[in-house]
Amino acid sequence: MRIQIGVRSDVGLAREVNEDAYLIDDPLFVVADGMGGHVAGDVASSTAVAVISDEFAAADVGDPDSLIDVLRRANSAIWQKSQSDPSLRGMGTTCTLLTIHDSQAHLAHVGDSRAYLLRDGELSQLTEDHTLVGRMVREGRLSQEEAEHHPQRNIIMRVLGVDSDVEVDILSLDLIPNDQLLLCSDGLTSMIDVGLIRQTLESEPDAQAAADRLVQLANKAGGEDNITALVIHVRDSDSPSPPGEKEASASVPRRSPAPETSPSTGAEATGTTAVKDAPRHAARTSPRRTRGAVIGIVVLAALGVAGFFLVQSLLDNSYFVGVNDAGEVTIYRGRPEEIAGFSLRREEHGTNLALADLPEFMRDDVQEGIKAESLEDAEQRVANLKDRARSFGDEGATTKKNSQ
Ligand code: CA
């Protein structure tokens, strides 16, 4: 059995930096999709790939469980980096690792990047998406179709690097000639549907042409995220190479470049160079989720400790102005909306402003939650509300005075 490999990673049309990373070091293949502010996502995915590359050398390729250790080491390395550098706090990355040994493929997976298998014209998703909506689909609370358009589909419940340890999904399958495997970041699967992915793999037997075409289609559909497609085509070792086929070179590892101090833009990688990108999605094997917190988090106990951690880290950077049960205007971390009964907010602090002190026409907005860019922005919005309340109070006083 021999394999043909193609890869393309592209920044897409909407983002400035490619925070995706990949590694091709036959028989090891990895796609990682980093997240975090500024260059942090880039650092997370590149660190994952670098650590995996180092650790894999010592791993027992025939023992899938050793892959769990490899990903846990990558997790620790990212976690430690984020703990020692405040600018990297909260960074994380998905990671989908595939290795081939004795005609068997072993997958180790965390996050919402995906692995697919095309066999006999049928495309199967091998991995499970470690996302909130993915969980809701598995629990039968959301259809696959609804999940694809759900406003919270980007909330990831399990990734590398946001906690000191991580749960890793493991999956093995026997390969047969003509199988096509695809590892990809969510920048591909959020832009084009599985029907088009299947059709593209079927119509492009050349692995590099298929990877190129998939990225091209995702960009044509909007390219809203970084896009990485890594295609592995399993060939019968007895069959001759098709004309023009580019054999994978087992001796030359290819991987995305490490993050630069000033991130390059318009980055794109193929063949012997590579790139990285940003957000995430995923697959099917077992459970998942992320990180936790402190006081008054109304929400996520039901999601399990792991999922909890990641959601919290995502929500840490979101603020809004709302109202607490006592009718006090309050600044919250998180998001005003609930997801399937899960509250995604944590009280930051009260404001000594009663909702009842605001003009009536403003109360609905506050009750629904006024989103803010930052804590400072939220404070400014509260200051504005207080001004309105004050002038509203003065008007009331004036009216009363005039009517006396
Ligand atoms: Ca992504």
mmCIF file with all atom_site columns, N, CA and C in Angstrom, residues 183-230:
data_model
loop_
_atom_site.group_PDB
_atom_site.id
_atom_site.type_symbol
_atom_site.label_atom_id
_atom_site.label_alt_id
_atom_site.label_comp_id
_atom_site.label_asym_id
_atom_site.label_entity_id
_atom_site.label_seq_id
_atom_site.pdbx_PDB_ins_code
_atom_site.Cartn_x
_atom_site.Cartn_y
_atom_site.Cartn_z
_atom_site.occupancy
_atom_site.B_iso_or_equiv
_atom_site.pdbx_formal_charge
_atom_site.auth_seq_id
_atom_site.auth_comp_id
_atom_site.auth_asym_id
_atom_site.auth_atom_id
_atom_site.pdbx_PDB_model_num
ATOM 1   N N  . LEU A 1 183 ? -8.225  15.523 5.950  1.00 0.00 ? 183 LEU A N  1
ATOM 2   C CA . LEU A 1 183 ? -8.163  16.253 7.213  1.00 0.00 ? 183 LEU A CA 1
ATOM 3   C C  . LEU A 1 183 ? -8.377  17.714 6.862  1.00 0.00 ? 183 LEU A C  1
ATOM 4   N N  . CYS A 1 184 ? -9.236  18.408 7.598  1.00 0.00 ? 184 CYS A N  1
ATOM 5   C CA . CYS A 1 184 ? -9.495  19.791 7.223  1.00 0.00 ? 184 CYS A CA 1
ATOM 6   C C  . CYS A 1 184 ? -9.897  20.634 8.419  1.00 0.00 ? 184 CYS A C  1
ATOM 7   N N  . SER A 1 185 ? -9.665  21.924 8.300  1.00 0.00 ? 185 SER A N  1
ATOM 8   C CA . SER A 1 185 ? -10.115 22.854 9.332  1.00 0.00 ? 185 SER A CA 1
ATOM 9   C C  . SER A 1 185 ? -11.552 23.279 9.012  1.00 0.00 ? 185 SER A C  1
ATOM 10  N N  . ASP A 1 186 ? -12.186 23.920 9.968  1.00 0.00 ? 186 ASP A N  1
ATOM 11  C CA . ASP A 1 186 ? -13.596 24.283 9.778  1.00 0.00 ? 186 ASP A CA 1
ATOM 12  C C  . ASP A 1 186 ? -13.779 25.385 8.742  1.00 0.00 ? 186 ASP A C  1
ATOM 13  N N  . GLY A 1 187 ? -12.691 26.027 8.354  1.00 0.00 ? 187 GLY A N  1
ATOM 14  C CA . GLY A 1 187 ? -12.797 27.020 7.292  1.00 0.00 ? 187 GLY A CA 1
ATOM 15  C C  . GLY A 1 187 ? -13.212 26.377 5.970  1.00 0.00 ? 187 GLY A C  1
ATOM 16  N N  . LEU A 1 188 ? -13.005 25.058 5.860  1.00 0.00 ? 188 LEU A N  1
ATOM 17  C CA . LEU A 1 188 ? -13.497 24.337 4.685  1.00 0.00 ? 188 LEU A CA 1
ATOM 18  C C  . LEU A 1 188 ? -14.954 23.921 4.905  1.00 0.00 ? 188 LEU A C  1
ATOM 19  N N  . THR A 1 189 ? -15.212 23.250 6.025  1.00 0.00 ? 189 THR A N  1
ATOM 20  C CA . THR A 1 189 ? -16.535 22.645 6.218  1.00 0.00 ? 189 THR A CA 1
ATOM 21  C C  . THR A 1 189 ? -17.618 23.658 6.549  1.00 0.00 ? 189 THR A C  1
ATOM 22  N N  . SER A 1 190 ? -17.219 24.860 6.985  1.00 0.00 ? 190 SER A N  1
ATOM 23  C CA . SER A 1 190 ? -18.256 25.864 7.224  1.00 0.00 ? 190 SER A CA 1
ATOM 24  C C  . SER A 1 190 ? -18.609 26.605 5.934  1.00 0.00 ? 190 SER A C  1
ATOM 25  N N  . MET A 1 191 ? -17.802 26.425 4.909  1.00 0.00 ? 191 MET A N  1
ATOM 26  C CA . MET A 1 191 ? -18.039 27.135 3.649  1.00 0.00 ? 191 MET A CA 1
ATOM 27  C C  . MET A 1 191 ? -18.695 26.259 2.593  1.00 0.00 ? 191 MET A C  1
ATOM 28  N N  . ILE A 1 192 ? -18.350 24.971 2.566  1.00 0.00 ? 192 ILE A N  1
ATOM 29  C CA . ILE A 1 192 ? -18.955 24.110 1.537  1.00 0.00 ? 192 ILE A CA 1
ATOM 30  C C  . ILE A 1 192 ? -19.521 22.855 2.188  1.00 0.00 ? 192 ILE A C  1
ATOM 31  N N  . ASP A 1 193 ? -20.580 22.325 1.601  1.00 0.00 ? 193 ASP A N  1
ATOM 32  C CA . ASP A 1 193 ? -21.240 21.200 2.262  1.00 0.00 ? 193 ASP A CA 1
ATOM 33  C C  . ASP A 1 193 ? -20.586 19.875 1.880  1.00 0.00 ? 193 ASP A C  1
ATOM 34  N N  . VAL A 1 194 ? -20.981 18.838 2.610  1.00 0.00 ? 194 VAL A N  1
ATOM 35  C CA . VAL A 1 194 ? -20.322 17.549 2.431  1.00 0.00 ? 194 VAL A CA 1
ATOM 36  C C  . VAL A 1 194 ? -20.548 16.972 1.034  1.00 0.00 ? 194 VAL A C  1
ATOM 37  N N  . GLY A 1 195 ? -21.677 17.318 0.435  1.00 0.00 ? 195 GLY A N  1
ATOM 38  C CA . GLY A 1 195 ? -21.946 16.828 -0.914 1.00 0.00 ? 195 GLY A CA 1
ATOM 39  C C  . GLY A 1 195 ? -20.883 17.308 -1.892 1.00 0.00 ? 195 GLY A C  1
ATOM 40  N N  . LEU A 1 196 ? -20.514 18.564 -1.742 1.00 0.00 ? 196 LEU A N  1
ATOM 41  C CA . LEU A 1 196 ? -19.507 19.142 -2.637 1.00 0.00 ? 196 LEU A CA 1
ATOM 42  C C  . LEU A 1 196 ? -18.117 18.589 -2.313 1.00 0.00 ? 196 LEU A C  1
ATOM 43  N N  . ILE A 1 197 ? -17.858 18.337 -1.049 1.00 0.00 ? 197 ILE A N  1
ATOM 44  C CA . ILE A 1 197 ? -16.573 17.730 -0.676 1.00 0.00 ? 197 ILE A CA 1
ATOM 45  C C  . ILE A 1 197 ? -16.456 16.344 -1.308 1.00 0.00 ? 197 ILE A C  1
ATOM 46  N N  . ARG A 1 198 ? -17.517 15.571 -1.196 1.00 0.00 ? 198 ARG A N  1
ATOM 47  C CA . ARG A 1 198 ? -17.517 14.213 -1.755 1.00 0.00 ? 198 ARG A CA 1
ATOM 48  C C  . ARG A 1 198 ? -17.294 14.240 -3.271 1.00 0.00 ? 198 ARG A C  1
ATOM 49  N N  . GLN A 1 199 ? -18.059 15.114 -3.890 1.00 0.00 ? 199 GLN A N  1
ATOM 50  C CA . GLN A 1 199 ? -17.980 15.245 -5.350 1.00 0.00 ? 199 GLN A CA 1
ATOM 51  C C  . GLN A 1 199 ? -16.569 15.660 -5.795 1.00 0.00 ? 199 GLN A C  1
ATOM 52  N N  . THR A 1 200 ? -15.959 16.553 -5.040 1.00 0.00 ? 200 THR A N  1
ATOM 53  C CA . THR A 1 200 ? -14.628 17.049 -5.392 1.00 0.00 ? 200 THR A CA 1
ATOM 54  C C  . THR A 1 200 ? -13.583 15.944 -5.244 1.00 0.00 ? 200 THR A C  1
ATOM 55  N N  . LEU A 1 201 ? -13.645 15.206 -4.136 1.00 0.00 ? 201 LEU A N  1
ATOM 56  C CA . LEU A 1 201 ? -12.680 14.120 -3.946 1.00 0.00 ? 201 LEU A CA 1
ATOM 57  C C  . LEU A 1 201 ? -12.853 13.057 -5.021 1.00 0.00 ? 201 LEU A C  1
ATOM 58  N N  . GLU A 1 202 ? -14.099 12.792 -5.381 1.00 0.00 ? 202 GLU A N  1
ATOM 59  C CA . GLU A 1 202 ? -14.360 11.773 -6.409 1.00 0.00 ? 202 GLU A CA 1
ATOM 60  C C  . GLU A 1 202 ? -13.854 12.199 -7.772 1.00 0.00 ? 202 GLU A C  1
ATOM 61  N N  . SER A 1 203 ? -14.009 13.480 -8.064 1.00 0.00 ? 203 SER A N  1
ATOM 62  C CA . SER A 1 203 ? -13.669 13.920 -9.413 1.00 0.00 ? 203 SER A CA 1
ATOM 63  C C  . SER A 1 203 ? -12.196 14.321 -9.550 1.00 0.00 ? 203 SER A C  1
ATOM 64  N N  . GLU A 1 204 ? -11.479 14.414 -8.416 1.00 0.00 ? 204 GLU A N  1
ATOM 65  C CA . GLU A 1 204 ? -10.057 14.771 -8.461 1.00 0.00 ? 204 GLU A CA 1
ATOM 66  C C  . GLU A 1 204 ? -9.229  13.679 -7.801 1.00 0.00 ? 204 GLU A C  1
ATOM 67  N N  . PRO A 1 205 ? -8.905  12.620 -8.527 1.00 0.00 ? 205 PRO A N  1
ATOM 68  C CA . PRO A 1 205 ? -8.154  11.535 -7.908 1.00 0.00 ? 205 PRO A CA 1
ATOM 69  C C  . PRO A 1 205 ? -6.741  11.954 -7.483 1.00 0.00 ? 205 PRO A C  1
ATOM 70  N N  . ASP A 1 206 ? -6.217  13.007 -8.083 1.00 0.00 ? 206 ASP A N  1
ATOM 71  C CA . ASP A 1 206 ? -4.901  13.490 -7.665 1.00 0.00 ? 206 ASP A CA 1
ATOM 72  C C  . ASP A 1 206 ? -5.050  14.254 -6.351 1.00 0.00 ? 206 ASP A C  1
ATOM 73  N N  . ALA A 1 207 ? -4.305  13.821 -5.337 1.00 0.00 ? 207 ALA A N  1
ATOM 74  C CA . ALA A 1 207 ? -4.499  14.373 -3.989 1.00 0.00 ? 207 ALA A CA 1
ATOM 75  C C  . ALA A 1 207 ? -4.235  15.880 -3.937 1.00 0.00 ? 207 ALA A C  1
ATOM 76  N N  . GLN A 1 208 ? -3.177  16.327 -4.602 1.00 0.00 ? 208 GLN A N  1
ATOM 77  C CA . GLN A 1 208 ? -2.877  17.768 -4.558 1.00 0.00 ? 208 GLN A CA 1
ATOM 78  C C  . GLN A 1 208 ? -3.945  18.573 -5.302 1.00 0.00 ? 208 GLN A C  1
ATOM 79  N N  . ALA A 1 209 ? -4.384  18.053 -6.430 1.00 0.00 ? 209 ALA A N  1
ATOM 80  C CA . ALA A 1 209 ? -5.436  18.749 -7.179 1.00 0.00 ? 209 ALA A CA 1
ATOM 81  C C  . ALA A 1 209 ? -6.716  18.826 -6.355 1.00 0.00 ? 209 ALA A C  1
ATOM 82  N N  . ALA A 1 210 ? -6.999  17.765 -5.595 1.00 0.00 ? 210 ALA A N  1
ATOM 83  C CA . ALA A 1 210 ? -8.212  17.763 -4.763 1.00 0.00 ? 210 ALA A CA 1
ATOM 84  C C  . ALA A 1 210 ? -8.090  18.800 -3.658 1.00 0.00 ? 210 ALA A C  1
ATOM 85  N N  . ALA A 1 211 ? -6.925  18.855 -2.990 1.00 0.00 ? 211 ALA A N  1
ATOM 86  C CA . ALA A 1 211 ? -6.725  19.829 -1.910 1.00 0.00 ? 211 ALA A CA 1
ATOM 87  C C  . ALA A 1 211 ? -6.841  21.253 -2.470 1.00 0.00 ? 211 ALA A C  1
ATOM 88  N N  . ASP A 1 212 ? -6.218  21.483 -3.605 1.00 0.00 ? 212 ASP A N  1
ATOM 89  C CA . ASP A 1 212 ? -6.278  22.808 -4.234 1.00 0.00 ? 212 ASP A CA 1
ATOM 90  C C  . ASP A 1 212 ? -7.721  23.200 -4.547 1.00 0.00 ? 212 ASP A C  1
ATOM 91  N N  . ARG A 1 213 ? -8.443  22.237 -5.113 1.00 0.00 ? 213 ARG A N  1
ATOM 92  C CA . ARG A 1 213 ? -9.812  22.499 -5.548 1.00 0.00 ? 213 ARG A CA 1
ATOM 93  C C  . ARG A 1 213 ? -10.723 22.788 -4.349 1.00 0.00 ? 213 ARG A C  1
ATOM 94  N N  . LEU A 1 214 ? -10.543 22.035 -3.276 1.00 0.00 ? 214 LEU A N  1
ATOM 95  C CA . LEU A 1 214 ? -11.381 22.239 -2.085 1.00 0.00 ? 214 LEU A CA 1
ATOM 96  C C  . LEU A 1 214 ? -11.181 23.649 -1.527 1.00 0.00 ? 214 LEU A C  1
ATOM 97  N N  . VAL A 1 215 ? -9.925  24.078 -1.439 1.00 0.00 ? 215 VAL A N  1
ATOM 98  C CA . VAL A 1 215 ? -9.646  25.415 -0.907 1.00 0.00 ? 215 VAL A CA 1
ATOM 99  C C  . VAL A 1 215 ? -10.222 26.479 -1.839 1.00 0.00 ? 215 VAL A C  1
ATOM 100 N N  . GLN A 1 216 ? -10.077 26.231 -3.126 1.00 0.00 ? 216 GLN A N  1
ATOM 101 C CA . GLN A 1 216 ? -10.626 27.164 -4.120 1.00 0.00 ? 216 GLN A CA 1
ATOM 102 C C  . GLN A 1 216 ? -12.151 27.300 -3.951 1.00 0.00 ? 216 GLN A C  1
ATOM 103 N N  . LEU A 1 217 ? -12.817 26.166 -3.731 1.00 0.00 ? 217 LEU A N  1
ATOM 104 C CA . LEU A 1 217 ? -14.281 26.200 -3.568 1.00 0.00 ? 217 LEU A CA 1
ATOM 105 C C  . LEU A 1 217 ? -14.680 26.940 -2.293 1.00 0.00 ? 217 LEU A C  1
ATOM 106 N N  . ALA A 1 218 ? -13.912 26.740 -1.209 1.00 0.00 ? 218 ALA A N  1
ATOM 107 C CA . ALA A 1 218 ? -14.231 27.426 0.051  1.00 0.00 ? 218 ALA A CA 1
ATOM 108 C C  . ALA A 1 218 ? -14.056 28.934 -0.113 1.00 0.00 ? 218 ALA A C  1
ATOM 109 N N  . ASN A 1 219 ? -13.028 29.327 -0.839 1.00 0.00 ? 219 ASN A N  1
ATOM 110 C CA . ASN A 1 219 ? -12.839 30.759 -1.096 1.00 0.00 ? 219 ASN A CA 1
ATOM 111 C C  . ASN A 1 219 ? -13.945 31.306 -1.994 1.00 0.00 ? 219 ASN A C  1
ATOM 112 N N  . LYS A 1 220 ? -14.352 30.511 -2.953 1.00 0.00 ? 220 LYS A N  1
ATOM 113 C CA . LYS A 1 220 ? -15.423 30.938 -3.848 1.00 0.00 ? 220 LYS A CA 1
ATOM 114 C C  . LYS A 1 220 ? -16.723 31.134 -3.067 1.00 0.00 ? 220 LYS A C  1
ATOM 115 N N  . ALA A 1 221 ? -16.874 30.343 -2.009 1.00 0.00 ? 221 ALA A N  1
ATOM 116 C CA . ALA A 1 221 ? -18.086 30.445 -1.183 1.00 0.00 ? 221 ALA A CA 1
ATOM 117 C C  . ALA A 1 221 ? -18.000 31.563 -0.154 1.00 0.00 ? 221 ALA A C  1
ATOM 118 N N  . GLY A 1 222 ? -16.888 32.288 -0.155 1.00 0.00 ? 222 GLY A N  1
ATOM 119 C CA . GLY A 1 222 ? -16.780 33.406 0.787  1.00 0.00 ? 222 GLY A CA 1
ATOM 120 C C  . GLY A 1 222 ? -15.450 33.457 1.539  1.00 0.00 ? 222 GLY A C  1
ATOM 121 N N  . GLY A 1 223 ? -14.828 32.310 1.728  1.00 0.00 ? 223 GLY A N  1
ATOM 122 C CA . GLY A 1 223 ? -13.517 32.267 2.390  1.00 0.00 ? 223 GLY A CA 1
ATOM 123 C C  . GLY A 1 223 ? -13.479 33.010 3.706  1.00 0.00 ? 223 GLY A C  1
ATOM 124 N N  . GLU A 1 224 ? -14.501 32.812 4.530  1.00 0.00 ? 224 GLU A N  1
ATOM 125 C CA . GLU A 1 224 ? -14.623 33.608 5.752  1.00 0.00 ? 224 GLU A CA 1
ATOM 126 C C  . GLU A 1 224 ? -13.627 33.231 6.841  1.00 0.00 ? 224 GLU A C  1
ATOM 127 N N  . ASP A 1 225 ? -12.956 32.112 6.658  1.00 0.00 ? 225 ASP A N  1
ATOM 128 C CA . ASP A 1 225 ? -12.026 31.647 7.686  1.00 0.00 ? 225 ASP A CA 1
ATOM 129 C C  . ASP A 1 225 ? -10.784 31.112 6.970  1.00 0.00 ? 225 ASP A C  1
ATOM 130 N N  . ASN A 1 226 ? -9.746  30.825 7.753  1.00 0.00 ? 226 ASN A N  1
ATOM 131 C CA . ASN A 1 226 ? -8.592  30.147 7.184  1.00 0.00 ? 226 ASN A CA 1
ATOM 132 C C  . ASN A 1 226 ? -9.025  28.747 6.743  1.00 0.00 ? 226 ASN A C  1
ATOM 133 N N  . ILE A 1 227 ? -8.426  28.259 5.684  1.00 0.00 ? 227 ILE A N  1
ATOM 134 C CA . ILE A 1 227 ? -8.852  26.979 5.105  1.00 0.00 ? 227 ILE A CA 1
ATOM 135 C C  . ILE A 1 227 ? -7.649  26.055 4.956  1.00 0.00 ? 227 ILE A C  1
ATOM 136 N N  . THR A 1 228 ? -7.757  24.857 5.497  1.00 0.00 ? 228 THR A N  1
ATOM 137 C CA . THR A 1 228 ? -6.696  23.873 5.291  1.00 0.00 ? 228 THR A CA 1
ATOM 138 C C  . THR A 1 228 ? -7.325  22.547 4.874  1.00 0.00 ? 228 THR A C  1
ATOM 139 N N  . ALA A 1 229 ? -6.807  21.980 3.794  1.00 0.00 ? 229 ALA A N  1
ATOM 140 C CA . ALA A 1 229 ? -7.263  20.667 3.337  1.00 0.00 ? 229 ALA A CA 1
ATOM 141 C C  . ALA A 1 229 ? -6.045  19.790 3.097  1.00 0.00 ? 229 ALA A C  1
ATOM 142 N N  . LEU A 1 230 ? -6.012  18.638 3.762  1.00 0.00 ? 230 LEU A N  1
ATOM 143 C CA . LEU A 1 230 ? -4.910  17.690 3.598  1.00 0.00 ? 230 LEU A CA 1
ATOM 144 C C  . LEU A 1 230 ? -5.526  16.382 3.114  1.00 0.00 ? 230 LEU A C  1
#
